[in-house]
Structure formats: C-alpha cells, structure tokens
Amino acid sequence: MNLLQSWADLAIQLLRDYPLTNLPVYLTYTPEPFTPQNLMNMGSSGS
C-alpha cells in the first residue's frame, strides 16, 4: 500500500464528493486531523 497513492485517492474522492468551495467546511468538521496513521487506518478499513 503506497501512502502517496492513498493521499491521491483520498483527494480525488474528496474533490468528487465535495466541491472545492465546500472543502474548507468539510475539513472544519473532520473529527481528527489527517495524519499518516489516520490514513492508514482509513485505508485498511475502507474500500
């Protein structure tokens, strides 16, 4: 699993699901900051 690939997939997914204008709002309501550990947890539990 490539962490950079995870970031790319996440960015694409966010851009698809949330228009760029809504991205700051989405990030504001994100319960925890994005960290490599969180991404790895998301990657292992998601898709």
PDB file as gemmi writes it, atoms N, CA and C in Angstrom:
CRYST1    1.000    1.000    1.000  90.00  90.00  90.00 P 1                      
ATOM      1  N   MET A   1       0.852  -1.201   0.000  1.00  0.00           N  
ATOM      2  CA  MET A   1       0.000   0.000   0.000  1.00  0.00           C  
ATOM      3  C   MET A   1       0.879   1.240   0.000  1.00  0.00           C  
ATOM      4  N   ASN A   2       0.702   2.069  -1.005  1.00  0.00           N  
ATOM      5  CA  ASN A   2       1.518   3.275  -1.129  1.00  0.00           C  
ATOM      6  C   ASN A   2       0.775   4.437  -0.483  1.00  0.00           C  
ATOM      7  N   LEU A   3       1.424   5.058   0.511  1.00  0.00           N  
ATOM      8  CA  LEU A   3       0.762   6.143   1.238  1.00  0.00           C  
ATOM      9  C   LEU A   3       0.427   7.297   0.299  1.00  0.00           C  
ATOM     10  N   LEU A   4       1.338   7.590  -0.642  1.00  0.00           N  
ATOM     11  CA  LEU A   4       1.090   8.667  -1.597  1.00  0.00           C  
ATOM     12  C   LEU A   4      -0.138   8.348  -2.446  1.00  0.00           C  
ATOM     13  N   GLN A   5      -0.270   7.085  -2.821  1.00  0.00           N  
ATOM     14  CA  GLN A   5      -1.446   6.663  -3.582  1.00  0.00           C  
ATOM     15  C   GLN A   5      -2.707   6.861  -2.748  1.00  0.00           C  
ATOM     16  N   SER A   6      -2.611   6.587  -1.454  1.00  0.00           N  
ATOM     17  CA  SER A   6      -3.755   6.789  -0.568  1.00  0.00           C  
ATOM     18  C   SER A   6      -4.171   8.255  -0.548  1.00  0.00           C  
ATOM     19  N   TRP A   7      -3.180   9.145  -0.446  1.00  0.00           N  
ATOM     20  CA  TRP A   7      -3.464  10.582  -0.471  1.00  0.00           C  
ATOM     21  C   TRP A   7      -4.136  10.970  -1.778  1.00  0.00           C  
ATOM     22  N   ALA A   8      -3.615  10.440  -2.894  1.00  0.00           N  
ATOM     23  CA  ALA A   8      -4.174  10.775  -4.209  1.00  0.00           C  
ATOM     24  C   ALA A   8      -5.619  10.297  -4.307  1.00  0.00           C  
ATOM     25  N   ASP A   9      -5.856   9.060  -3.876  1.00  0.00           N  
ATOM     26  CA  ASP A   9      -7.217   8.525  -3.924  1.00  0.00           C  
ATOM     27  C   ASP A   9      -8.155   9.348  -3.047  1.00  0.00           C  
ATOM     28  N   LEU A  10      -7.666   9.716  -1.862  1.00  0.00           N  
ATOM     29  CA  LEU A  10      -8.482  10.494  -0.941  1.00  0.00           C  
ATOM     30  C   LEU A  10      -8.804  11.863  -1.536  1.00  0.00           C  
ATOM     31  N   ALA A  11      -7.801  12.500  -2.128  1.00  0.00           N  
ATOM     32  CA  ALA A  11      -8.008  13.821  -2.727  1.00  0.00           C  
ATOM     33  C   ALA A  11      -9.026  13.742  -3.857  1.00  0.00           C  
ATOM     34  N   ILE A  12      -8.900  12.728  -4.704  1.00  0.00           N  
ATOM     35  CA  ILE A  12      -9.838  12.557  -5.815  1.00  0.00           C  
ATOM     36  C   ILE A  12     -11.243  12.323  -5.286  1.00  0.00           C  
ATOM     37  N   GLN A  13     -11.343  11.506  -4.254  1.00  0.00           N  
ATOM     38  CA  GLN A  13     -12.651  11.201  -3.677  1.00  0.00           C  
ATOM     39  C   GLN A  13     -13.280  12.459  -3.079  1.00  0.00           C  
ATOM     40  N   LEU A  14     -12.470  13.250  -2.367  1.00  0.00           N  
ATOM     41  CA  LEU A  14     -12.982  14.481  -1.769  1.00  0.00           C  
ATOM     42  C   LEU A  14     -13.438  15.455  -2.846  1.00  0.00           C  
ATOM     43  N   LEU A  15     -12.635  15.589  -3.911  1.00  0.00           N  
ATOM     44  CA  LEU A  15     -12.993  16.517  -4.979  1.00  0.00           C  
ATOM     45  C   LEU A  15     -14.273  16.067  -5.672  1.00  0.00           C  
ATOM     46  N   ARG A  16     -14.462  14.755  -5.767  1.00  0.00           N  
ATOM     47  CA  ARG A  16     -15.660  14.238  -6.417  1.00  0.00           C  
ATOM     48  C   ARG A  16     -16.881  14.445  -5.526  1.00  0.00           C  
ATOM     49  N   ASP A  17     -16.711  14.168  -4.227  1.00  0.00           N  
ATOM     50  CA  ASP A  17     -17.848  14.212  -3.306  1.00  0.00           C  
ATOM     51  C   ASP A  17     -18.153  15.625  -2.815  1.00  0.00           C  
ATOM     52  N   TYR A  18     -17.101  16.423  -2.667  1.00  0.00           N  
ATOM     53  CA  TYR A  18     -17.281  17.775  -2.137  1.00  0.00           C  
ATOM     54  C   TYR A  18     -16.651  18.773  -3.095  1.00  0.00           C  
ATOM     55  N   PRO A  19     -17.451  19.701  -3.654  1.00  0.00           N  
ATOM     56  CA  PRO A  19     -16.883  20.755  -4.490  1.00  0.00           C  
ATOM     57  C   PRO A  19     -15.818  21.526  -3.720  1.00  0.00           C  
ATOM     58  N   LEU A  20     -14.876  22.113  -4.450  1.00  0.00           N  
ATOM     59  CA  LEU A  20     -13.738  22.768  -3.821  1.00  0.00           C  
ATOM     60  C   LEU A  20     -14.191  23.850  -2.841  1.00  0.00           C  
ATOM     61  N   THR A  21     -15.337  24.489  -3.125  1.00  0.00           N  
ATOM     62  CA  THR A  21     -15.826  25.550  -2.245  1.00  0.00           C  
ATOM     63  C   THR A  21     -16.249  24.992  -0.896  1.00  0.00           C  
ATOM     64  N   ASN A  22     -16.650  23.724  -0.862  1.00  0.00           N  
ATOM     65  CA  ASN A  22     -17.113  23.121   0.385  1.00  0.00           C  
ATOM     66  C   ASN A  22     -15.993  22.439   1.146  1.00  0.00           C  
ATOM     67  N   LEU A  23     -14.818  22.317   0.536  1.00  0.00           N  
ATOM     68  CA  LEU A  23     -13.740  21.567   1.163  1.00  0.00           C  
ATOM     69  C   LEU A  23     -13.336  22.139   2.519  1.00  0.00           C  
ATOM     70  N   PRO A  24     -13.182  23.467   2.664  1.00  0.00           N  
ATOM     71  CA  PRO A  24     -12.834  24.016   3.981  1.00  0.00           C  
ATOM     72  C   PRO A  24     -13.881  23.665   5.040  1.00  0.00           C  
ATOM     73  N   VAL A  25     -15.145  23.673   4.668  1.00  0.00           N  
ATOM     74  CA  VAL A  25     -16.208  23.326   5.608  1.00  0.00           C  
ATOM     75  C   VAL A  25     -16.068  21.873   6.028  1.00  0.00           C  
ATOM     76  N   TYR A  26     -15.815  21.005   5.051  1.00  0.00           N  
ATOM     77  CA  TYR A  26     -15.648  19.585   5.354  1.00  0.00           C  
ATOM     78  C   TYR A  26     -14.473  19.381   6.300  1.00  0.00           C  
ATOM     79  N   LEU A  27     -13.359  20.048   6.024  1.00  0.00           N  
ATOM     80  CA  LEU A  27     -12.173  19.886   6.861  1.00  0.00           C  
ATOM     81  C   LEU A  27     -12.438  20.412   8.267  1.00  0.00           C  
ATOM     82  N   THR A  28     -13.255  21.469   8.366  1.00  0.00           N  
ATOM     83  CA  THR A  28     -13.583  22.039   9.667  1.00  0.00           C  
ATOM     84  C   THR A  28     -14.315  21.013  10.529  1.00  0.00           C  
ATOM     85  N   TYR A  29     -15.157  20.201   9.896  1.00  0.00           N  
ATOM     86  CA  TYR A  29     -15.958  19.246  10.653  1.00  0.00           C  
ATOM     87  C   TYR A  29     -15.315  17.866  10.738  1.00  0.00           C  
ATOM     88  N   THR A  30     -14.106  17.736  10.202  1.00  0.00           N  
ATOM     89  CA  THR A  30     -13.405  16.460  10.323  1.00  0.00           C  
ATOM     90  C   THR A  30     -13.032  16.241  11.786  1.00  0.00           C  
ATOM     91  N   PRO A  31     -13.435  15.113  12.378  1.00  0.00           N  
ATOM     92  CA  PRO A  31     -13.221  14.901  13.809  1.00  0.00           C  
ATOM     93  C   PRO A  31     -11.749  14.918  14.206  1.00  0.00           C  
ATOM     94  N   GLU A  32     -10.878  14.330  13.387  1.00  0.00           N  
ATOM     95  CA  GLU A  32      -9.456  14.356  13.706  1.00  0.00           C  
ATOM     96  C   GLU A  32      -8.683  14.877  12.503  1.00  0.00           C  
ATOM     97  N   PRO A  33      -7.519  15.462  12.736  1.00  0.00           N  
ATOM     98  CA  PRO A  33      -6.694  15.914  11.621  1.00  0.00           C  
ATOM     99  C   PRO A  33      -6.210  14.726  10.803  1.00  0.00           C  
ATOM    100  N   PHE A  34      -5.972  14.969   9.527  1.00  0.00           N  
ATOM    101  CA  PHE A  34      -5.429  13.914   8.678  1.00  0.00           C  
ATOM    102  C   PHE A  34      -3.969  13.677   9.030  1.00  0.00           C  
ATOM    103  N   THR A  35      -3.665  12.469   9.436  1.00  0.00           N  
ATOM    104  CA  THR A  35      -2.283  12.091   9.718  1.00  0.00           C  
ATOM    105  C   THR A  35      -2.008  10.773   9.007  1.00  0.00           C  
ATOM    106  N   PRO A  36      -0.752  10.460   8.758  1.00  0.00           N  
ATOM    107  CA  PRO A  36      -0.438   9.174   8.117  1.00  0.00           C  
ATOM    108  C   PRO A  36      -1.091   8.001   8.843  1.00  0.00           C  
ATOM    109  N   GLN A  37      -1.120   8.059  10.179  1.00  0.00           N  
ATOM    110  CA  GLN A  37      -1.729   6.968  10.941  1.00  0.00           C  
ATOM    111  C   GLN A  37      -3.222   6.869  10.647  1.00  0.00           C  
ATOM    112  N   ASN A  38      -3.894   8.024  10.609  1.00  0.00           N  
ATOM    113  CA  ASN A  38      -5.324   8.019  10.310  1.00  0.00           C  
ATOM    114  C   ASN A  38      -5.577   7.492   8.905  1.00  0.00           C  
ATOM    115  N   LEU A  39      -4.728   7.927   7.955  1.00  0.00           N  
ATOM    116  CA  LEU A  39      -4.900   7.480   6.578  1.00  0.00           C  
ATOM    117  C   LEU A  39      -4.711   5.974   6.471  1.00  0.00           C  
ATOM    118  N   MET A  40      -3.741   5.446   7.204  1.00  0.00           N  
ATOM    119  CA  MET A  40      -3.509   4.007   7.156  1.00  0.00           C  
ATOM    120  C   MET A  40      -4.690   3.272   7.774  1.00  0.00           C  
ATOM    121  N   ASN A  41      -5.264   3.834   8.837  1.00  0.00           N  
ATOM    122  CA  ASN A  41      -6.449   3.229   9.444  1.00  0.00           C  
ATOM    123  C   ASN A  41      -7.618   3.260   8.464  1.00  0.00           C  
ATOM    124  N   MET A  42      -7.801   4.402   7.802  1.00  0.00           N  
ATOM    125  CA  MET A  42      -8.873   4.535   6.832  1.00  0.00           C  
ATOM    126  C   MET A  42      -8.652   3.574   5.671  1.00  0.00           C  
ATOM    127  N   GLY A  43      -7.396   3.479   5.225  1.00  0.00           N  
ATOM    128  CA  GLY A  43      -7.080   2.619   4.093  1.00  0.00           C  
ATOM    129  C   GLY A  43      -7.356   1.157   4.387  1.00  0.00           C  
ATOM    130  N   SER A  44      -7.090   0.745   5.632  1.00  0.00           N  
ATOM    131  CA  SER A  44      -7.263  -0.663   5.977  1.00  0.00           C  
ATOM    132  C   SER A  44      -8.730  -0.984   6.238  1.00  0.00           C  
ATOM    133  N   SER A  45      -9.521   0.017   6.627  1.00  0.00           N  
ATOM    134  CA  SER A  45     -10.921  -0.233   6.948  1.00  0.00           C  
ATOM    135  C   SER A  45     -11.826   0.086   5.760  1.00  0.00           C  
ATOM    136  N   GLY A  46     -11.374   0.938   4.848  1.00  0.00           N  
ATOM    137  CA  GLY A  46     -12.200   1.373   3.733  1.00  0.00           C  
ATOM    138  C   GLY A  46     -11.965   0.568   2.471  1.00  0.00           C  
ATOM    139  N   SER A  47     -12.907   0.683   1.547  1.00  0.00           N  
ATOM    140  CA  SER A  47     -12.883   0.019   0.233  1.00  0.00           C  
ATOM    141  C   SER A  47     -12.136  -1.309   0.296  1.00  0.00           C  
TER     142      SER A  47                                                      
END                                                                             
